[in-house]
Short mmCIF file of C-alpha atoms and ligand atoms in Angstrom, two decimals:
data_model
loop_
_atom_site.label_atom_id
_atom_site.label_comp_id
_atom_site.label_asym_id
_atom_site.label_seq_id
_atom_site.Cartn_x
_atom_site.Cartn_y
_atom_site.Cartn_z
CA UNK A 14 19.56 -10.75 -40.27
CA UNK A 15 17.13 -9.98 -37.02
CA UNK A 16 20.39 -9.29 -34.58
CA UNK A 17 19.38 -9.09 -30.97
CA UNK A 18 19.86 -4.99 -30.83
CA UNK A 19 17.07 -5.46 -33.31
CA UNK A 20 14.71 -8.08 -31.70
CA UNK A 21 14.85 -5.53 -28.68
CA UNK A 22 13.97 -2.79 -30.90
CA UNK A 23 11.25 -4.43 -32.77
CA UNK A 24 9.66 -6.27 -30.46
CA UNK A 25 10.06 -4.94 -27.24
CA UNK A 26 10.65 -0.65 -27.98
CA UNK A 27 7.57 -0.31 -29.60
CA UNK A 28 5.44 0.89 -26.36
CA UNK A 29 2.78 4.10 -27.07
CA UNK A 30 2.90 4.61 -23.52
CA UNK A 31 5.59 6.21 -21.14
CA UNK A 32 5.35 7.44 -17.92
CA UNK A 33 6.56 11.01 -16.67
CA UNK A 34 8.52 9.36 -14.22
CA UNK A 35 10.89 7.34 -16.52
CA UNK A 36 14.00 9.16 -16.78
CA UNK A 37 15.70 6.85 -19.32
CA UNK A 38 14.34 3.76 -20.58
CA UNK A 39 15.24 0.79 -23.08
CA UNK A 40 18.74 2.22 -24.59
CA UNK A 41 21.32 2.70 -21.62
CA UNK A 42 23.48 0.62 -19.50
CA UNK A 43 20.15 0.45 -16.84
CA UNK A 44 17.09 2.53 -16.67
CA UNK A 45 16.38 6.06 -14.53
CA UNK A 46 12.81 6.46 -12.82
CA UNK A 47 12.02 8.53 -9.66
CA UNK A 48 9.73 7.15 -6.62
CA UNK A 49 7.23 9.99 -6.32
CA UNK A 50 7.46 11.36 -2.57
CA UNK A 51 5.81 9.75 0.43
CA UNK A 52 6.28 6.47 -1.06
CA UNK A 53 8.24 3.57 -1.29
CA UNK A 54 9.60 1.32 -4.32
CA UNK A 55 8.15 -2.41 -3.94
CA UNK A 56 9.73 -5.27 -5.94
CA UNK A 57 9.43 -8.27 -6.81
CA UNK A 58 11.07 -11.25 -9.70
CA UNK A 59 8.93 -14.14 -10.79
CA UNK A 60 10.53 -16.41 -13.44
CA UNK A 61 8.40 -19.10 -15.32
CA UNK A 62 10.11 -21.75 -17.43
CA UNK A 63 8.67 -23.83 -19.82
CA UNK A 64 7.64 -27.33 -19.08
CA UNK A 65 7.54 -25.90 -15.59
CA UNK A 66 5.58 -22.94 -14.92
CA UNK A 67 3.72 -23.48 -18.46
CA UNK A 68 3.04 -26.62 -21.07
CA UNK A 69 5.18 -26.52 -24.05
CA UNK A 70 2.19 -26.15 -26.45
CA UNK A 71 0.40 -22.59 -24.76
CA UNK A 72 -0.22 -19.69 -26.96
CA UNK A 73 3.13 -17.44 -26.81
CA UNK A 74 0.61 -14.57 -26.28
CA UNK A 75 -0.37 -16.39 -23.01
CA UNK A 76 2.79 -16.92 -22.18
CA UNK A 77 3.75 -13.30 -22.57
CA UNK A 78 0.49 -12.39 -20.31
CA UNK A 79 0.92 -14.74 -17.90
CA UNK A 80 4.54 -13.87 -16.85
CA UNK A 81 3.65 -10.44 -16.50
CA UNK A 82 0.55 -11.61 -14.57
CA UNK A 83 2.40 -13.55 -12.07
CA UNK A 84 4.41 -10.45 -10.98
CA UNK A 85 1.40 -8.08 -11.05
CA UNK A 86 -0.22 -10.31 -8.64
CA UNK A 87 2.31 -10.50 -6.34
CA UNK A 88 2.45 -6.56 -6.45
CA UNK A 89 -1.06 -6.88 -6.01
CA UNK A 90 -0.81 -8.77 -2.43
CA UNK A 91 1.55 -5.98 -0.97
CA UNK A 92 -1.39 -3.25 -2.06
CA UNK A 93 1.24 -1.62 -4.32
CA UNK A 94 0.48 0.11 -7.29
CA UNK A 95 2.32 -1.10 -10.19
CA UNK A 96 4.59 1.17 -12.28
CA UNK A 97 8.14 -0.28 -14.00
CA UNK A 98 9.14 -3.91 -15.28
CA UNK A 99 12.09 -5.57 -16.47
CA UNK A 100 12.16 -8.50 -18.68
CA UNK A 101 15.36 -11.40 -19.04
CA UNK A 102 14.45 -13.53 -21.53
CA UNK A 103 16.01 -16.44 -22.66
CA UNK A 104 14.90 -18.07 -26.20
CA UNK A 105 15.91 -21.30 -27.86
CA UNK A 106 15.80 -19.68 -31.01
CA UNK A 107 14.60 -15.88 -32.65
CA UNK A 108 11.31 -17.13 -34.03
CA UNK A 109 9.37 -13.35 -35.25
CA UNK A 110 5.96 -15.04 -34.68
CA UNK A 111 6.58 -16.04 -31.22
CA UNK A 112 8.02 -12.81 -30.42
CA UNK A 113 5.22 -10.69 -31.80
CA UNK A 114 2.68 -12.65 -30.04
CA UNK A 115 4.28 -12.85 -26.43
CA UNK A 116 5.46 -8.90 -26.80
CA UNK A 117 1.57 -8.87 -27.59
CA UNK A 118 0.45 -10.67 -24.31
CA UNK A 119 2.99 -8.89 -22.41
CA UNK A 120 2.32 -5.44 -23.93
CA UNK A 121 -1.77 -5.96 -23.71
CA UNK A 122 -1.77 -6.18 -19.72
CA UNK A 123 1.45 -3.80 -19.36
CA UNK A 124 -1.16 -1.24 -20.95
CA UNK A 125 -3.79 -2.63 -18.88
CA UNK A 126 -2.06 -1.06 -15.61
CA UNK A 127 0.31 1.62 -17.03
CA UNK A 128 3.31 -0.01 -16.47
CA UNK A 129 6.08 0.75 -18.72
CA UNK A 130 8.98 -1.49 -19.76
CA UNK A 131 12.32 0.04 -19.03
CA UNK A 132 15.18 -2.29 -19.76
CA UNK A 133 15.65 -6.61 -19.21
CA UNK A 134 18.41 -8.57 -21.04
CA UNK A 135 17.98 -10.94 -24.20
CA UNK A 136 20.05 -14.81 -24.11
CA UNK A 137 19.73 -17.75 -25.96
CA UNK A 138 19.44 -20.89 -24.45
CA UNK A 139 15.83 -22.81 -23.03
CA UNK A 140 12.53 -20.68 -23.00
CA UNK A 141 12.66 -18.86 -19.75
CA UNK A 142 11.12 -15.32 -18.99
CA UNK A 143 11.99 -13.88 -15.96
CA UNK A 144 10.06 -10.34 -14.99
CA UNK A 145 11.07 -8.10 -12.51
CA UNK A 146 8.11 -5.47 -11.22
CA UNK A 147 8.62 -2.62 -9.53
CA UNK A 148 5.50 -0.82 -7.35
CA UNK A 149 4.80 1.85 -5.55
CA UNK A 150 3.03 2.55 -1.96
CA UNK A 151 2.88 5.14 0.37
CA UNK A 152 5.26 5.09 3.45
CA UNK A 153 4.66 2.17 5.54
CA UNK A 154 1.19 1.20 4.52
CA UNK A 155 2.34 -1.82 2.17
CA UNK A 156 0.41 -5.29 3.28
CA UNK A 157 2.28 -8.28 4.35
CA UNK A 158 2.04 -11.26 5.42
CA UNK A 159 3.31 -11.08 9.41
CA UNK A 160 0.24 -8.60 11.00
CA UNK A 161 -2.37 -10.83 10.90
CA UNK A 162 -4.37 -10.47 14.42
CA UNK A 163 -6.24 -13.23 16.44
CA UNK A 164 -10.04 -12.11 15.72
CA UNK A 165 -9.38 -10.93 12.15
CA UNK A 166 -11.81 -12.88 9.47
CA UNK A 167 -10.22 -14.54 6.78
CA UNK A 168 -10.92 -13.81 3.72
CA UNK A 169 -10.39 -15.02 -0.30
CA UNK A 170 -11.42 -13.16 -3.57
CA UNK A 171 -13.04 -14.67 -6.37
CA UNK A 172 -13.08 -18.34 -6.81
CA UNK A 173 -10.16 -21.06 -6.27
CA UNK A 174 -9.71 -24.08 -8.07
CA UNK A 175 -9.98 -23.72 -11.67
CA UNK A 176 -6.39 -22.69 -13.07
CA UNK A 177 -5.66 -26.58 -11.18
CA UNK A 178 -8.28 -28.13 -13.28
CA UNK A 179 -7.51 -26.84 -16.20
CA UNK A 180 -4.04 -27.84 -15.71
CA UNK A 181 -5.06 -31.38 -15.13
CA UNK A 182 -6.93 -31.63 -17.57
CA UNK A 183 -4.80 -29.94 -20.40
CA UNK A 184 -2.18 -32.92 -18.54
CA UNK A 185 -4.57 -35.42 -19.95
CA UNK A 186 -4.89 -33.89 -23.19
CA UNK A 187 -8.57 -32.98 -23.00
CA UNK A 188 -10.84 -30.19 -24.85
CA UNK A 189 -12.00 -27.44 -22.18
CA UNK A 190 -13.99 -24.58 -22.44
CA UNK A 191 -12.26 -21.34 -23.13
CA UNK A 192 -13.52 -19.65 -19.75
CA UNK A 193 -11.80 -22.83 -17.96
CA UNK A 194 -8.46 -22.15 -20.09
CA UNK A 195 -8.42 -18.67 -19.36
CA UNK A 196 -8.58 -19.07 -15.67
CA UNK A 197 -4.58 -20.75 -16.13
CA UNK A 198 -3.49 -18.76 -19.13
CA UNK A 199 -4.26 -15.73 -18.49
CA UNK A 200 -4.87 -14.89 -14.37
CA UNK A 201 -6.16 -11.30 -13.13
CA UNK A 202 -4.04 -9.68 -10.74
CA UNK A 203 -5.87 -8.43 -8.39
CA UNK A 204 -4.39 -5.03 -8.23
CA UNK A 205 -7.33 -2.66 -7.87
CA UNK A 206 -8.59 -4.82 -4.74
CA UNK A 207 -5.02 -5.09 -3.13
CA UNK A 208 -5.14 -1.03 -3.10
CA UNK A 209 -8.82 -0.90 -1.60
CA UNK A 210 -6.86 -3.58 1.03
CA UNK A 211 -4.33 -0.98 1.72
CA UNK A 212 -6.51 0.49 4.61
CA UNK A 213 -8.95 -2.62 5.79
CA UNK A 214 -6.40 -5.83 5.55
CA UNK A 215 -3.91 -6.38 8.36
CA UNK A 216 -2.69 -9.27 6.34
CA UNK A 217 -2.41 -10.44 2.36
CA UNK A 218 -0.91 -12.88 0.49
CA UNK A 219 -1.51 -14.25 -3.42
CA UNK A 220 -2.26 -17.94 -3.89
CA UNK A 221 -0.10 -19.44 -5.97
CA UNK A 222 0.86 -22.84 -5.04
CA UNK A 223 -2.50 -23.53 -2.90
CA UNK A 224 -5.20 -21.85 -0.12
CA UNK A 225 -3.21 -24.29 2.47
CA UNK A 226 -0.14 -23.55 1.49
CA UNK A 227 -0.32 -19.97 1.17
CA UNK A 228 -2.42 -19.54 4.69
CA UNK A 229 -0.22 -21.15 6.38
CA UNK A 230 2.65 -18.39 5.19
CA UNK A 231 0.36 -15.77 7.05
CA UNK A 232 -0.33 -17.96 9.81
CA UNK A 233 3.83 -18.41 10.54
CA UNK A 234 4.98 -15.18 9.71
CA UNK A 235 1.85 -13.55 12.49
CA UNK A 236 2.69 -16.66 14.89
CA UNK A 237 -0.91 -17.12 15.27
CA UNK A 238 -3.56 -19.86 13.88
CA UNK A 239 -6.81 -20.35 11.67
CA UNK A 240 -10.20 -21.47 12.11
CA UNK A 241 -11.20 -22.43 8.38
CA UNK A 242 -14.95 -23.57 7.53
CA UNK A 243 -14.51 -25.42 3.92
CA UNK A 244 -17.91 -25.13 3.32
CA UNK A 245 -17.14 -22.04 2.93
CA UNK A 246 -14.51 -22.54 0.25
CA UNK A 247 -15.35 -20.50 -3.12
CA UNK A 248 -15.37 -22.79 -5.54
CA UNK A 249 -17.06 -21.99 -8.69
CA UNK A 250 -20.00 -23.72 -10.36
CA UNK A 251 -18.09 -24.33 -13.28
CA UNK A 252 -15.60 -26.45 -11.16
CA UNK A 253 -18.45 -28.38 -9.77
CA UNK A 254 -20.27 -28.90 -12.50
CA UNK A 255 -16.81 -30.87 -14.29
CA UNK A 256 -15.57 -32.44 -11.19
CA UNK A 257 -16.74 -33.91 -8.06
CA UNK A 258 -17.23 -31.79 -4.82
CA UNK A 259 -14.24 -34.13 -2.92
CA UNK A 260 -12.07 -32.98 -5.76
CA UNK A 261 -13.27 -29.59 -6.06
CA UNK A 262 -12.25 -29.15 -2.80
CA UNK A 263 -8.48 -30.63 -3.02
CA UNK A 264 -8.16 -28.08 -6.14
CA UNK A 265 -9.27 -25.24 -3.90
CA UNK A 266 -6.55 -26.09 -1.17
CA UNK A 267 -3.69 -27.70 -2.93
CA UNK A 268 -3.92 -26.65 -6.80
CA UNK A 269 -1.52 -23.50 -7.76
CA UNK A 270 -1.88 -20.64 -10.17
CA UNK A 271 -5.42 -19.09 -8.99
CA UNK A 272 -3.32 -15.32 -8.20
CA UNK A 273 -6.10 -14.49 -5.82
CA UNK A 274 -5.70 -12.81 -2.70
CA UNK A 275 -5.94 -14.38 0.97
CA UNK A 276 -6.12 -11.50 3.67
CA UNK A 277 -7.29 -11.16 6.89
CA UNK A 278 -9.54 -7.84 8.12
CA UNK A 279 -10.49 -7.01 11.68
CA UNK A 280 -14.31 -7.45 11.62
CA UNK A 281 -15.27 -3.44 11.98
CA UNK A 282 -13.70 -3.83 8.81
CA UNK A 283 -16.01 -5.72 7.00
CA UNK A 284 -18.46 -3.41 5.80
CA UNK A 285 -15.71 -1.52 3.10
CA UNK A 286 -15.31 -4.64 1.06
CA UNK A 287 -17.29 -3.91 -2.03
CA UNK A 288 -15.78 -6.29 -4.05
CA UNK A 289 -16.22 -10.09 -5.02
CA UNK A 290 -14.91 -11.77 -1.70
CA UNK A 291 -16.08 -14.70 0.48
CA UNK A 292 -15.24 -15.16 4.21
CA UNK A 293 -13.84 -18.90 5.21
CA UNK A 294 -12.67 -18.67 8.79
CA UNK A 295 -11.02 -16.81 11.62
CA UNK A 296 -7.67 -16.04 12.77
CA UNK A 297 -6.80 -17.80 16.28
CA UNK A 298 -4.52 -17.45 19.00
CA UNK A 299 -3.50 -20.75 18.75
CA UNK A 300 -1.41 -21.50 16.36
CA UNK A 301 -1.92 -24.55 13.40
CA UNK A 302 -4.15 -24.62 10.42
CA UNK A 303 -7.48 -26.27 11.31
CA UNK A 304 -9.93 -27.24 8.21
CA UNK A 305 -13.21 -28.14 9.64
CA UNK A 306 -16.47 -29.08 8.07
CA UNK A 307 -19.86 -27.03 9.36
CA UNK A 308 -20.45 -30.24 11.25
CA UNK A 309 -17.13 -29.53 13.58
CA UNK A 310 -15.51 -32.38 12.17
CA UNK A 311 -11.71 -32.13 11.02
CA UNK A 312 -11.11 -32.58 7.31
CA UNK A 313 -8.52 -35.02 6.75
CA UNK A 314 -7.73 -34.56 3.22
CA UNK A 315 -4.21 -33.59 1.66
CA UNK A 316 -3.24 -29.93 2.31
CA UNK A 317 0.16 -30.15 0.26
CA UNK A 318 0.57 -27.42 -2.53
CA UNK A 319 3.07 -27.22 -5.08
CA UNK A 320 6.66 -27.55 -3.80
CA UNK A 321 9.60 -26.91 -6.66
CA UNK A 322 12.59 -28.87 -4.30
P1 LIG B 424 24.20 -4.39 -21.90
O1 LIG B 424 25.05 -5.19 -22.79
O2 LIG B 424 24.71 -3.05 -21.52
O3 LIG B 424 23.72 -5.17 -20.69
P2 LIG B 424 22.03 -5.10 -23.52
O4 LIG B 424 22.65 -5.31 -24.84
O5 LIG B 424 21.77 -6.31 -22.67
O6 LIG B 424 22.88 -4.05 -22.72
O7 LIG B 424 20.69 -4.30 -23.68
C1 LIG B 424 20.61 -3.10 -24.41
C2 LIG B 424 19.43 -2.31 -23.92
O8 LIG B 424 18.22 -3.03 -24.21
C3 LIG B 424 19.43 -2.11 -22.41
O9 LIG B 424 18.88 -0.83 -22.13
C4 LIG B 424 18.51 -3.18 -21.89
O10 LIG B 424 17.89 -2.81 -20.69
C5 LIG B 424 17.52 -3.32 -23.04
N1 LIG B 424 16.99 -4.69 -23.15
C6 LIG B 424 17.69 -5.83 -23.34
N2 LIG B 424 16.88 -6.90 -23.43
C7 LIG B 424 15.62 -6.43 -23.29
C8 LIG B 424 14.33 -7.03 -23.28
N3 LIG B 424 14.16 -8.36 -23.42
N4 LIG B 424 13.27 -6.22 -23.10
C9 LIG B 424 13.44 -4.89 -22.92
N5 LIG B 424 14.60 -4.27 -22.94
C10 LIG B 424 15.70 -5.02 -23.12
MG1 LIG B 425 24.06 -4.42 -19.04
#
């Protein structure tokens, strides 16, 4: 009989790596780590349920990446450098398969980043994993979302719009390439370029639930506006080739689950971004979100990302 002491053991104990500054681990009544000096602890909880956050059918492996991914990325948008998770999971059932795999996913990008797991809790009940990520960054440098400056350029890394269509069409039970799946399943946080951003951004925030939606976060928290050409938009040529511009274009601004990065630089900043980014606007002293064409014309399409309530 698998007893939970011994699901914890097997499946989630079994990490090669531990960091120097883990005190005590798995084991005790909580964990022990030390902040190394001149910085501070950053944290953050992301919890995906299934049905919800994921279809019912998705690889457990993916599932077990994606959760941790989710929580990376939102490390990732405060420049912090990750270090320490948690993980309260709640399973329907102790199925050894489905274990192995998502400790796999989890485990393979936990390994990716040197992040070691130090404790979480174990329930029975429907599939839901909730991670809790602790970062690091040095005093007072972290990036947020309320010092974005009228002037700064707006910009987003990568491409947005294909976690949405996959989605969609994984809704409508459709084949799609593996490059198009991995884009949902298995997002990159964007944690080396949220460190570069430490000393260029003023402003950063992941996209999760939408460009629009996520902008206009940074646009309320600064009190100040944006200027966005969506011409501009990154959209990849996979997206277009599968779907109509039009629709390309709603995915970019309203579909969730990209994880990359919106932040705003001061121009003399531009020059140290030597990564894959693409500017789409400016910030303005007026405030409201304004979506124009090259043309000057207003776009008039739905901004509304996904809303849980
Ligand atoms: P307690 O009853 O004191 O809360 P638990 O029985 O919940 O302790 O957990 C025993 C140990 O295993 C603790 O150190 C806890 O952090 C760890 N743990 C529990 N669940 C998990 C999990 N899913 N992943 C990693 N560690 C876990
Ligand atoms: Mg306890």
């Amino acid at each position: 009989m698998m007893n939970e002491f011994q699901i914890i053991q097997d499946f989630f104990n079994q990490q090669k790596m531990h960091r120097d500054d883990v005190t005590l681990g798995i084991g005790d009544d909580a964990a022990i780590v030390s902040i190394p000096a001149d910085h501070q602890l950053v944290i953050t909880t992301d919890t995906l349920v299934e049905n919800v956050h994921f279809l019912a059918n998705t690889a457990p492996f993916d599932i077990g990446y994606k959760s941790l991914a989710v929580n990376l990325s939102d490390l990732a948008a405060m420049g912090a450098t990750p270090t320490w998770i948690t993980l309260a999971l709640t399973l329907p059932q102790k199925d050894p398969h489905w274990l192995s795999e998502f400790s796999r996913g989890l485990m393979t990008l936990a390994a990716q980043y040197n992040i070691e797991l130090i404790g979480g809790d174990l329930t029975r009940g429907p599939l839901t994993i909730t991670i809790q990520a602790h970062g690091v960054v040095p005093n007072h440098q972290a990036l947020r979302r309320d010092q974005a400056k009228p002037g700064d350029l707006i910009y987003i890394t990568h491409t947005l719009g294909n976690a949405a269509l996959a989605l969609e069409l994984m809704q409508q039970n459709k084949i799609i390439p593996e490059s198009l799946s991995t884009c949902l399943n298995r997002p990159e946080p964007r944690i080396t370029i949220g460190k570069k951003l430490l000393t260029i951004a003023h402003a950063a925030i992941d996209i999760s639930d939408g460009l629009a939606a996520d902008l206009s976060h940074i646009l309320a928290q600064s009190q100040v506006g944006a200027e966005i050409n969506i011409e501009q938009l990154p959209i990849s040529k996979q997206l277009l080739e599968i779907t109509s511009p039009e629709h390309a274009l709603t995915l970019a601004l309203t579909g969730g689950d990209d994880y990359e990065l919106c932040f705003t630089i001061p121009p003399d900043k531009i020059q140290m971004l030597d990564f894959d980014c693409t500017c789409i606007g400016h910030i303005t002293a007026k405030k409201g979100l304004h979506l124009r064409y090259a043309n000057g014309n207003l776009y008039a399409g739905t901004l509304r990302g996904y809303q849980h309530f």
